[in-house]
């Protein structure tokens, strides 16, 4: 009797990066598995797992979302950026979502750290460098995702 091989479960496309300057971890997720997100992360507030799954399901129906979270495994505090990419989305639309969510991630981090004076007149270089860094990491994650999952997405 032959042993049936179980199909290999493909890991979820989750990418982690840490800032050398700011005390936060950033994660980029490409997909729409709300249960995976709920099992991997805790929200940065009191919320049941069912409520978290419902919120993430709603968030994952948009082109992108940014959420303040703790990683379940080691309670790293950080920011989760989710992109439920679809075959129909054009590359340009993905880039728009990456830029848009990069801005939200920067705003969320600065709000958490109490950094409020970042308008142009006061020299907002810290904000714009962070924005560039977040976008670069999202884009690098996207390139890894395309390579690892052999997707034809642009």
mmCIF file of C-alpha atoms in Angstrom:
data_model
loop_
_atom_site.group_PDB
_atom_site.id
_atom_site.type_symbol
_atom_site.label_atom_id
_atom_site.label_comp_id
_atom_site.label_asym_id
_atom_site.label_seq_id
_atom_site.Cartn_x
_atom_site.Cartn_y
_atom_site.Cartn_z
ATOM 1 C CA UNK A 1 0.000 0.000 0.000
ATOM 2 C CA UNK A 2 1.461 3.312 -1.053
ATOM 3 C CA UNK A 3 1.490 6.324 1.209
ATOM 4 C CA UNK A 4 -0.443 9.167 -0.249
ATOM 5 C CA UNK A 5 1.556 12.339 -0.241
ATOM 6 C CA UNK A 6 -0.269 15.324 1.074
ATOM 7 C CA UNK A 7 -0.065 18.348 -1.182
ATOM 8 C CA UNK A 8 2.491 20.816 0.102
ATOM 9 C CA UNK A 9 0.788 23.770 1.734
ATOM 10 C CA UNK A 10 2.056 26.991 0.243
ATOM 11 C CA UNK A 11 3.055 29.495 2.904
ATOM 12 C CA UNK A 12 1.262 32.791 3.017
ATOM 13 C CA UNK A 13 3.058 35.700 1.286
ATOM 14 C CA UNK A 14 4.036 37.695 4.377
ATOM 15 C CA UNK A 15 7.212 39.789 4.386
ATOM 16 C CA UNK A 16 8.801 41.380 7.460
ATOM 17 C CA UNK A 17 11.156 44.331 7.694
ATOM 18 C CA UNK A 18 12.445 46.431 10.586
ATOM 19 C CA UNK A 19 13.359 50.051 10.714
ATOM 20 C CA UNK A 20 16.868 50.859 11.920
ATOM 21 C CA UNK A 21 15.568 54.187 13.243
ATOM 22 C CA UNK A 22 12.011 53.683 14.502
ATOM 23 C CA UNK A 23 11.017 51.102 17.134
ATOM 24 C CA UNK A 24 8.555 49.211 14.941
ATOM 25 C CA UNK A 25 8.409 46.216 12.656
ATOM 26 C CA UNK A 26 6.569 46.429 9.356
ATOM 27 C CA UNK A 27 4.886 43.489 7.619
ATOM 28 C CA UNK A 28 3.623 43.363 4.061
ATOM 29 C CA UNK A 29 0.996 40.746 3.190
ATOM 30 C CA UNK A 30 -0.233 39.907 -0.299
ATOM 31 C CA UNK A 31 -3.440 37.923 -0.068
ATOM 32 C CA UNK A 32 -6.930 37.794 1.377
ATOM 33 C CA UNK A 33 -6.762 35.169 4.135
ATOM 34 C CA UNK A 34 -8.286 37.005 7.111
ATOM 35 C CA UNK A 35 -8.010 33.909 9.336
ATOM 36 C CA UNK A 36 -4.246 33.747 8.696
ATOM 37 C CA UNK A 37 -3.924 37.410 9.686
ATOM 38 C CA UNK A 38 -6.014 36.878 12.835
ATOM 39 C CA UNK A 39 -3.864 33.888 13.879
ATOM 40 C CA UNK A 40 -0.577 35.651 13.111
ATOM 41 C CA UNK A 41 -1.306 39.052 14.619
ATOM 42 C CA UNK A 42 -3.122 40.632 17.500
ATOM 43 C CA UNK A 43 -4.758 43.973 16.945
ATOM 44 C CA UNK A 44 -3.431 46.882 18.952
ATOM 45 C CA UNK A 45 -6.696 47.027 20.902
ATOM 46 C CA UNK A 46 -9.144 44.777 22.722
ATOM 47 C CA UNK A 47 -10.929 42.740 20.067
ATOM 48 C CA UNK A 48 -12.214 39.178 19.860
ATOM 49 C CA UNK A 49 -10.741 36.902 17.183
ATOM 50 C CA UNK A 50 -14.122 36.779 15.418
ATOM 51 C CA UNK A 51 -14.318 40.576 15.380
ATOM 52 C CA UNK A 52 -10.731 40.771 14.132
ATOM 53 C CA UNK A 53 -11.489 38.297 11.310
ATOM 54 C CA UNK A 54 -14.579 40.325 10.372
ATOM 55 C CA UNK A 55 -12.577 43.571 10.364
ATOM 56 C CA UNK A 56 -9.740 42.058 8.320
ATOM 57 C CA UNK A 57 -12.204 40.499 5.851
ATOM 58 C CA UNK A 58 -13.649 43.964 5.327
ATOM 59 C CA UNK A 59 -10.170 45.549 5.045
ATOM 60 C CA UNK A 60 -9.022 42.875 2.599
ATOM 61 C CA UNK A 61 -11.866 43.771 0.255
ATOM 62 C CA UNK A 62 -10.155 47.113 -0.453
ATOM 63 C CA UNK A 63 -7.040 47.583 -2.635
ATOM 64 C CA UNK A 64 -4.915 47.998 0.492
ATOM 65 C CA UNK A 65 -5.092 48.458 4.250
ATOM 66 C CA UNK A 66 -2.790 49.538 7.057
ATOM 67 C CA UNK A 67 -3.259 48.264 10.611
ATOM 68 C CA UNK A 68 -1.446 48.627 13.909
ATOM 69 C CA UNK A 69 -0.691 45.097 15.232
ATOM 70 C CA UNK A 70 1.339 42.841 17.506
ATOM 71 C CA UNK A 71 2.826 39.660 16.066
ATOM 72 C CA UNK A 72 1.428 36.668 18.001
ATOM 73 C CA UNK A 73 4.686 34.672 18.052
ATOM 74 C CA UNK A 74 6.877 37.181 19.863
ATOM 75 C CA UNK A 75 4.647 40.229 20.397
ATOM 76 C CA UNK A 76 6.699 42.466 18.113
ATOM 77 C CA UNK A 77 4.785 45.695 17.791
ATOM 78 C CA UNK A 78 4.363 47.077 14.325
ATOM 79 C CA UNK A 79 2.355 47.961 11.282
ATOM 80 C CA UNK A 80 0.732 45.492 8.888
ATOM 81 C CA UNK A 81 0.177 46.537 5.278
ATOM 82 C CA UNK A 82 -2.176 44.227 3.353
ATOM 83 C CA UNK A 83 -2.675 44.073 -0.391
ATOM 84 C CA UNK A 84 -5.225 41.535 -1.702
ATOM 85 C CA UNK A 85 -3.841 41.560 -5.240
ATOM 86 C CA UNK A 86 -6.009 40.209 -8.025
ATOM 87 C CA UNK A 87 -5.209 39.253 -11.600
ATOM 88 C CA UNK A 88 -7.445 42.064 -12.857
ATOM 89 C CA UNK A 89 -5.472 44.850 -11.158
ATOM 90 C CA UNK A 90 -3.030 46.676 -13.347
ATOM 91 C CA UNK A 91 0.531 47.300 -12.190
ATOM 92 C CA UNK A 92 -0.169 51.035 -12.026
ATOM 93 C CA UNK A 93 -3.121 50.410 -9.701
ATOM 94 C CA UNK A 94 -0.916 48.279 -7.437
ATOM 95 C CA UNK A 95 1.663 51.084 -7.313
ATOM 96 C CA UNK A 96 -1.055 53.558 -6.356
ATOM 97 C CA UNK A 97 -2.109 51.295 -3.501
ATOM 98 C CA UNK A 98 1.521 50.885 -2.372
ATOM 99 C CA UNK A 99 2.056 54.663 -2.281
ATOM 100 C CA UNK A 100 -1.309 55.294 -0.614
ATOM 101 C CA UNK A 101 -0.745 52.736 2.155
ATOM 102 C CA UNK A 102 2.868 53.918 2.620
ATOM 103 C CA UNK A 103 1.433 57.311 3.576
ATOM 104 C CA UNK A 104 -0.977 55.726 6.066
ATOM 105 C CA UNK A 105 1.853 53.673 7.594
ATOM 106 C CA UNK A 106 3.982 56.799 8.084
ATOM 107 C CA UNK A 107 1.062 58.715 9.596
ATOM 108 C CA UNK A 108 0.263 55.833 11.940
ATOM 109 C CA UNK A 109 3.873 55.489 13.101
ATOM 110 C CA UNK A 110 4.337 59.225 13.623
ATOM 111 C CA UNK A 111 1.027 59.432 15.510
ATOM 112 C CA UNK A 112 2.054 56.554 17.790
ATOM 113 C CA UNK A 113 5.459 58.094 18.486
ATOM 114 C CA UNK A 114 4.017 61.564 19.082
ATOM 115 C CA UNK A 115 5.833 63.150 16.142
ATOM 116 C CA UNK A 116 3.483 65.941 15.109
ATOM 117 C CA UNK A 117 5.553 68.727 13.542
ATOM 118 C CA UNK A 118 6.196 67.428 10.036
ATOM 119 C CA UNK A 119 4.884 69.949 7.571
ATOM 120 C CA UNK A 120 6.910 71.347 4.681
ATOM 121 C CA UNK A 121 7.769 74.650 6.383
ATOM 122 C CA UNK A 122 9.377 72.778 9.256
ATOM 123 C CA UNK A 123 11.422 70.509 6.997
ATOM 124 C CA UNK A 124 9.555 67.221 6.830
ATOM 125 C CA UNK A 125 12.596 65.196 5.747
ATOM 126 C CA UNK A 126 12.105 62.554 8.455
ATOM 127 C CA UNK A 127 8.596 61.883 7.151
ATOM 128 C CA UNK A 128 9.557 61.787 3.491
ATOM 129 C CA UNK A 129 12.549 59.506 4.115
ATOM 130 C CA UNK A 130 10.285 57.139 6.058
ATOM 131 C CA UNK A 131 7.709 57.275 3.250
ATOM 132 C CA UNK A 132 10.386 56.366 0.711
ATOM 133 C CA UNK A 133 11.694 53.535 2.932
ATOM 134 C CA UNK A 134 8.217 52.046 3.477
ATOM 135 C CA UNK A 135 7.394 52.208 -0.245
ATOM 136 C CA UNK A 136 10.748 50.633 -1.175
ATOM 137 C CA UNK A 137 10.099 47.735 1.205
ATOM 138 C CA UNK A 138 6.582 47.195 -0.104
ATOM 139 C CA UNK A 139 7.878 47.188 -3.672
ATOM 140 C CA UNK A 140 10.774 44.822 -2.841
ATOM 141 C CA UNK A 141 8.274 42.531 -1.100
ATOM 142 C CA UNK A 142 6.076 42.675 -4.191
ATOM 143 C CA UNK A 143 8.998 41.636 -6.421
ATOM 144 C CA UNK A 144 9.796 38.715 -4.076
ATOM 145 C CA UNK A 145 6.121 37.769 -4.061
ATOM 146 C CA UNK A 146 5.977 37.753 -7.865
ATOM 147 C CA UNK A 147 9.115 35.593 -8.002
ATOM 148 C CA UNK A 148 8.176 33.180 -5.200
ATOM 149 C CA UNK A 149 4.617 32.653 -6.327
ATOM 150 C CA UNK A 150 5.399 32.700 -10.060
ATOM 151 C CA UNK A 151 2.616 35.092 -10.742
ATOM 152 C CA UNK A 152 2.140 36.834 -14.052
ATOM 153 C CA UNK A 153 0.944 39.949 -12.283
ATOM 154 C CA UNK A 154 2.548 43.044 -13.683
#
